[in-house]
PDB file of C-alpha atoms in Angstrom:
ATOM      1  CA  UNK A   1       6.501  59.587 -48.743  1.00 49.00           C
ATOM      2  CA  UNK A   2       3.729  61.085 -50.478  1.00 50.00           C
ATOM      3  CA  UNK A   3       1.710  63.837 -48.620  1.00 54.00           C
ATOM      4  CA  UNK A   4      -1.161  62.972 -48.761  1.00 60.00           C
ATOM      5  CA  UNK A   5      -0.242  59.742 -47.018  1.00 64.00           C
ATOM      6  CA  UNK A   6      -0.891  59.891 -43.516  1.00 77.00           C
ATOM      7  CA  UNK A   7       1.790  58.590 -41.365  1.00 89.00           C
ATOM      8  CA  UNK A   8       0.942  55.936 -38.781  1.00 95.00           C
ATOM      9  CA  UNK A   9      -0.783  52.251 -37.981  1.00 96.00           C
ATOM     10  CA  UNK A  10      -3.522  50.627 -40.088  1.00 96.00           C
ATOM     11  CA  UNK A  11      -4.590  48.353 -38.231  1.00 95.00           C
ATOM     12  CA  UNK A  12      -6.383  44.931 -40.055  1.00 94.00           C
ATOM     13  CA  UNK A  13      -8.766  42.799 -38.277  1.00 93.00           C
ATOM     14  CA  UNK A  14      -9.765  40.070 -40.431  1.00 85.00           C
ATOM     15  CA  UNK A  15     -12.470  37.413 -39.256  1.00 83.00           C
ATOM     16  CA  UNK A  16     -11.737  34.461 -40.535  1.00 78.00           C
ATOM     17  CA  UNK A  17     -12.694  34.027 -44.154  1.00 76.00           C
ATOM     18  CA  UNK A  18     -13.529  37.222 -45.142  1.00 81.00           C
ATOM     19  CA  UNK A  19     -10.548  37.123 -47.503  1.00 79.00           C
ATOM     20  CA  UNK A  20      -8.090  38.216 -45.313  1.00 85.00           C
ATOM     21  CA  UNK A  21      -5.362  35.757 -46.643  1.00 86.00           C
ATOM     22  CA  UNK A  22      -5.645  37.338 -49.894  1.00 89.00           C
ATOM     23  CA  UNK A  23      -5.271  40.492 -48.737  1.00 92.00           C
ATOM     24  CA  UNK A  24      -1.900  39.838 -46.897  1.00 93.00           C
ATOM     25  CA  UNK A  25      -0.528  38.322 -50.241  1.00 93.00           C
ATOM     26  CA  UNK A  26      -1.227  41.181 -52.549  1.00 95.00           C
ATOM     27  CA  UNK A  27       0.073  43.513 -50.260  1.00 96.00           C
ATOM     28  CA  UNK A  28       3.320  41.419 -49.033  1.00 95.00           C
ATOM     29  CA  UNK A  29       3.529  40.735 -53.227  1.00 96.00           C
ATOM     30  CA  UNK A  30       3.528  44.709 -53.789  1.00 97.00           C
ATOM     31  CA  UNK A  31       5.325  45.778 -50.556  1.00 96.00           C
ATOM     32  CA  UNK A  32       8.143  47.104 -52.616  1.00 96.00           C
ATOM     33  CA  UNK A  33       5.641  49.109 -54.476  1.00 97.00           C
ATOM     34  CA  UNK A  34       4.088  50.319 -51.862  1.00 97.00           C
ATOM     35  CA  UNK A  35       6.847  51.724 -50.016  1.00 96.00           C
ATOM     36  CA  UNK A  36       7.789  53.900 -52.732  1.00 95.00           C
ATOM     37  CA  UNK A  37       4.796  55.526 -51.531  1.00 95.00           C
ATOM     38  CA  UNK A  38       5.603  55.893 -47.438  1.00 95.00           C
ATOM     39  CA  UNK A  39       3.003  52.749 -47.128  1.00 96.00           C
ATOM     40  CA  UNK A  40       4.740  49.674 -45.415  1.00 96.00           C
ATOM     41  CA  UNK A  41       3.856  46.380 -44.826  1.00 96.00           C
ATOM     42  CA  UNK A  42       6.447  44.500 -43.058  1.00 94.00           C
ATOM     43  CA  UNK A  43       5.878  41.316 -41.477  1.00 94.00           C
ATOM     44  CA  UNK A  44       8.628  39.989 -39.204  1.00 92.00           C
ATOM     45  CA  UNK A  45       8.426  36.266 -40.648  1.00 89.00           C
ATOM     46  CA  UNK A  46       6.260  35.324 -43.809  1.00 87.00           C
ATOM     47  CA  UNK A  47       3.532  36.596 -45.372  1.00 86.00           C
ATOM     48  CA  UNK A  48       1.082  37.915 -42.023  1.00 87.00           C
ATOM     49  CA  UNK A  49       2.108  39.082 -38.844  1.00 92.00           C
ATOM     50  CA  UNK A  50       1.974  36.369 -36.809  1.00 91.00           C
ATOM     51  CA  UNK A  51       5.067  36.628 -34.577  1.00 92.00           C
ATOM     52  CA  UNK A  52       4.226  40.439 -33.418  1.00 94.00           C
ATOM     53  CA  UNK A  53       1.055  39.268 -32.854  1.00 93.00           C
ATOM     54  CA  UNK A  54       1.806  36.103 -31.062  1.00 94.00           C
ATOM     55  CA  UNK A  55       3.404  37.943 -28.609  1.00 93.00           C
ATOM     56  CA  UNK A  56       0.128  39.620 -27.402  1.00 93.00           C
ATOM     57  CA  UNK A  57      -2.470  37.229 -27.823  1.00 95.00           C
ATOM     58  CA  UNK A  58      -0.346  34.030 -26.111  1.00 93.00           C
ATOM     59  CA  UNK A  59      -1.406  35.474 -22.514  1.00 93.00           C
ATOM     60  CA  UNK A  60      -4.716  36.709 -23.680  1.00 96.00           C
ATOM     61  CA  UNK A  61      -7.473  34.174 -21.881  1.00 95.00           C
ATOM     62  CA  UNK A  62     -10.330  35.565 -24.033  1.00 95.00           C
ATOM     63  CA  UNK A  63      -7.803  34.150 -27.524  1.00 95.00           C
ATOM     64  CA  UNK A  64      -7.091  31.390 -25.704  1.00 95.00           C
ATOM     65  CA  UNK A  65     -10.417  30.274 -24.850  1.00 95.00           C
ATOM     66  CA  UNK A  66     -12.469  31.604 -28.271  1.00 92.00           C
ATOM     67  CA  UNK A  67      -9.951  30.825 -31.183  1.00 91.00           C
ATOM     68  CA  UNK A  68      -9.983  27.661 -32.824  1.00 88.00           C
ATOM     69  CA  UNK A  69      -8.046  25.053 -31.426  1.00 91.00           C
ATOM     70  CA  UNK A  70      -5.353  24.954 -34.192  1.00 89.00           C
ATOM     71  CA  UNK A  71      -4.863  28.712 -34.268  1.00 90.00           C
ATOM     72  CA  UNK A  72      -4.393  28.712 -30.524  1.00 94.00           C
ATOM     73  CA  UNK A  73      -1.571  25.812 -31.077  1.00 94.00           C
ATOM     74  CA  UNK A  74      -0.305  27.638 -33.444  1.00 91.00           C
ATOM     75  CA  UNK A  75      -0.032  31.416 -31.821  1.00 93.00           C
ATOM     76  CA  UNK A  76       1.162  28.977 -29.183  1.00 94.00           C
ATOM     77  CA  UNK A  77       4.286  27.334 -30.946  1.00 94.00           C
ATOM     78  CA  UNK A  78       5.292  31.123 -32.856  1.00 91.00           C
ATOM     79  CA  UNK A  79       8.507  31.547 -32.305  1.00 89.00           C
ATOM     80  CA  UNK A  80      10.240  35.709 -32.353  1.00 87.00           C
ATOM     81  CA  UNK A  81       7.187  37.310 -30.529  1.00 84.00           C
ATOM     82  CA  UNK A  82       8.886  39.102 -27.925  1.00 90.00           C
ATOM     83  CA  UNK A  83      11.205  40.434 -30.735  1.00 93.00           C
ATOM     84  CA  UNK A  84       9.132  40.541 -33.326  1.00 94.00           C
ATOM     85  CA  UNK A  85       6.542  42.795 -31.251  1.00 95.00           C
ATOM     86  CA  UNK A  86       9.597  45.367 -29.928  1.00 95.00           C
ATOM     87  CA  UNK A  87      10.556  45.642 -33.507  1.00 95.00           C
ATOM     88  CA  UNK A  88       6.982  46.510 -34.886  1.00 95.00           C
ATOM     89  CA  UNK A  89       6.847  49.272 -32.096  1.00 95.00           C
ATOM     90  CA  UNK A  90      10.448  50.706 -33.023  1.00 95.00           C
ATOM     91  CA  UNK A  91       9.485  51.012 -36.780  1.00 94.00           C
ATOM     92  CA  UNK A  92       6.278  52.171 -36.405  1.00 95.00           C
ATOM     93  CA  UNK A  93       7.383  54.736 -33.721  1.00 92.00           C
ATOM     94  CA  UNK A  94      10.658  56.012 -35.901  1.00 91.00           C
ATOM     95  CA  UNK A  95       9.645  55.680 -39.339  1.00 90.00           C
ATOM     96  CA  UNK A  96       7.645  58.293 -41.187  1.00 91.00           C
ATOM     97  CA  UNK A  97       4.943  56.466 -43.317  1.00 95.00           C
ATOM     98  CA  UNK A  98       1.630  54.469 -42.596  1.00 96.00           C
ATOM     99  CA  UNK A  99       2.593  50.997 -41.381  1.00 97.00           C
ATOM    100  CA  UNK A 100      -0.176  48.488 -42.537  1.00 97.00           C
ATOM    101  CA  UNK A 101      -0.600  45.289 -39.904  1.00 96.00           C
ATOM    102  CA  UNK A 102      -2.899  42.783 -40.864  1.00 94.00           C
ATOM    103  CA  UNK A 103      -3.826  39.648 -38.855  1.00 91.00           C
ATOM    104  CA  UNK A 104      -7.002  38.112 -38.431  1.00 89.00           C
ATOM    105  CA  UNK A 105      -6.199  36.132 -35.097  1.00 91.00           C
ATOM    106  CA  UNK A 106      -6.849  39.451 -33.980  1.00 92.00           C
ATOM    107  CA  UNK A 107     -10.618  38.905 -34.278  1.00 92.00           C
ATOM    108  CA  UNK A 108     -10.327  36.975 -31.032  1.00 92.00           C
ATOM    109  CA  UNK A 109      -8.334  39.038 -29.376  1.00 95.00           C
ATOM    110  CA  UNK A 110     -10.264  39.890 -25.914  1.00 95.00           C
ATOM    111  CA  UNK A 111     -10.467  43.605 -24.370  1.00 95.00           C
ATOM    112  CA  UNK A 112      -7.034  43.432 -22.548  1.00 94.00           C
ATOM    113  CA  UNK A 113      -5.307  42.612 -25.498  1.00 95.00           C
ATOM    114  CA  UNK A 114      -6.797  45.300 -27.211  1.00 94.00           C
ATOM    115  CA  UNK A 115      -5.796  47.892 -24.767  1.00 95.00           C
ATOM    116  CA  UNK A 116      -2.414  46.612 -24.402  1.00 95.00           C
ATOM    117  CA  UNK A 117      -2.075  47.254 -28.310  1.00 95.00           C
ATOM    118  CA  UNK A 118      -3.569  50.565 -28.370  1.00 95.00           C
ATOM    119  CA  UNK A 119      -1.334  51.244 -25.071  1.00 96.00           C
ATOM    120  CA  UNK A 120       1.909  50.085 -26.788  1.00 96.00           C
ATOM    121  CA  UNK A 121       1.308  52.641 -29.506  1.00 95.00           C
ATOM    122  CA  UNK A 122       0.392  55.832 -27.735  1.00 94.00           C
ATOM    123  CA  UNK A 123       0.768  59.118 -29.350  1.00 93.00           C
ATOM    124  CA  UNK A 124       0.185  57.125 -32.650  1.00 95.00           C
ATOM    125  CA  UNK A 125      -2.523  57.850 -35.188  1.00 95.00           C
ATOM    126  CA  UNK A 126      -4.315  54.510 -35.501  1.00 96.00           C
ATOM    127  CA  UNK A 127      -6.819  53.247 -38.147  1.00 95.00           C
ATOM    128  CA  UNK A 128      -8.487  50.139 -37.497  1.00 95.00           C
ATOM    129  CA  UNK A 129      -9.676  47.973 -40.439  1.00 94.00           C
ATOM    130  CA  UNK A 130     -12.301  44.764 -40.034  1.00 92.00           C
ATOM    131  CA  UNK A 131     -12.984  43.036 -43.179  1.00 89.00           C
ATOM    132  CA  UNK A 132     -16.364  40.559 -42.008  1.00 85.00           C
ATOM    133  CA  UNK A 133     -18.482  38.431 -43.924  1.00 76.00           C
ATOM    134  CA  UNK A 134     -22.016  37.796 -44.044  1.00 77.00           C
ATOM    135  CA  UNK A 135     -23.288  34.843 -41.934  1.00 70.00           C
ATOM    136  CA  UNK A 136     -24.973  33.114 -45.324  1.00 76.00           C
ATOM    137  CA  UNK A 137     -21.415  33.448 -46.593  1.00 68.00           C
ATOM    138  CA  UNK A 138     -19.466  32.681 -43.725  1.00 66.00           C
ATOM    139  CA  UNK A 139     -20.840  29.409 -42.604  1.00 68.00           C
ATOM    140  CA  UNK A 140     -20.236  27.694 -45.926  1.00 71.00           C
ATOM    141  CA  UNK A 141     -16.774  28.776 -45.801  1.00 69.00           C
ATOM    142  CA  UNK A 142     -16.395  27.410 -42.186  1.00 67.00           C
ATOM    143  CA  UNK A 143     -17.760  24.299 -42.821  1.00 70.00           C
ATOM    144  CA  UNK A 144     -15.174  23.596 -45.579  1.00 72.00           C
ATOM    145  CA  UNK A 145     -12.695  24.513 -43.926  1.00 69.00           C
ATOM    146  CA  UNK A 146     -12.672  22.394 -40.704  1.00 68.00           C
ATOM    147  CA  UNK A 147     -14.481  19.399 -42.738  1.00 74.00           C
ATOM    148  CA  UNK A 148     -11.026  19.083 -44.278  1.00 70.00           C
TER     149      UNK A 148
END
């Protein structure tokens, strides 16, 4: 690991649209890269992390009543999350390096969910990152999408 690389958890909040999709890919695409450089990104399954996330925000009631329908169904039917999530905290907790999450299903999270993840990674340096749109932007984008 480089030095001047600051161990611990970046964590990304994307609202939806804001690019957040894009993000994920060019940093799963140069994950290899960046580990050379104590920076990992390390999703459990795919591209995002959905399963560690799952695990959290399938009991939240502010997630479950905010998100979109489909995203809830989908959080919903994520298989791994218990794992997933106690595999996130081990690597995170044991190895040196700034772990990058990045989820934007975490833009719905509610207050308990929050705390629970801050709670699960006590004694942790934590960054957050939200990547947001403006609303002349973001409407456009959301009507697109669910007029598909």
């Amino acid at each position: 690991m480089s030095d001047s690389t600051p161990s611990g958890l970046s964590l990304h909040v994307g609202q939806m649209k804001s690019g957040t999709t894009s993000l994920q890919a060019e940093l799963f695409h140069q994950s290899s890269r960046l580990a050379e450089r104590g920076v990992y990104y390390k999703p459990f399954v795919g591209r995002f992390h959905l399963a560690e996330m799952a695990h959290v925000l399938r009991r939240d009631t502010t997630f479950l009543q905010t998100a979109p329908r489909s995203i809830v169904e989908h959080v919903l039917a994520t298989p791994y999350g218990r794992t997933a999530w106690d595999e996130l905290l081990c690597r995170v907790r044991e190895e040196q390096g700034r772990h990058i999450v990045s989820n934007e299903m975490l833009s719905f999270a509610g207050p308990e969910t929050r705390r629970e993840i801050f709670n699960a990674f006590a004694g942790v340096p934590i960054r957050v990152v939200i990547t947001t749109r403006t609303l002349s932007n973001l409407m456009p984008s959301l009507y697109i999408e669910y007029s598909k």
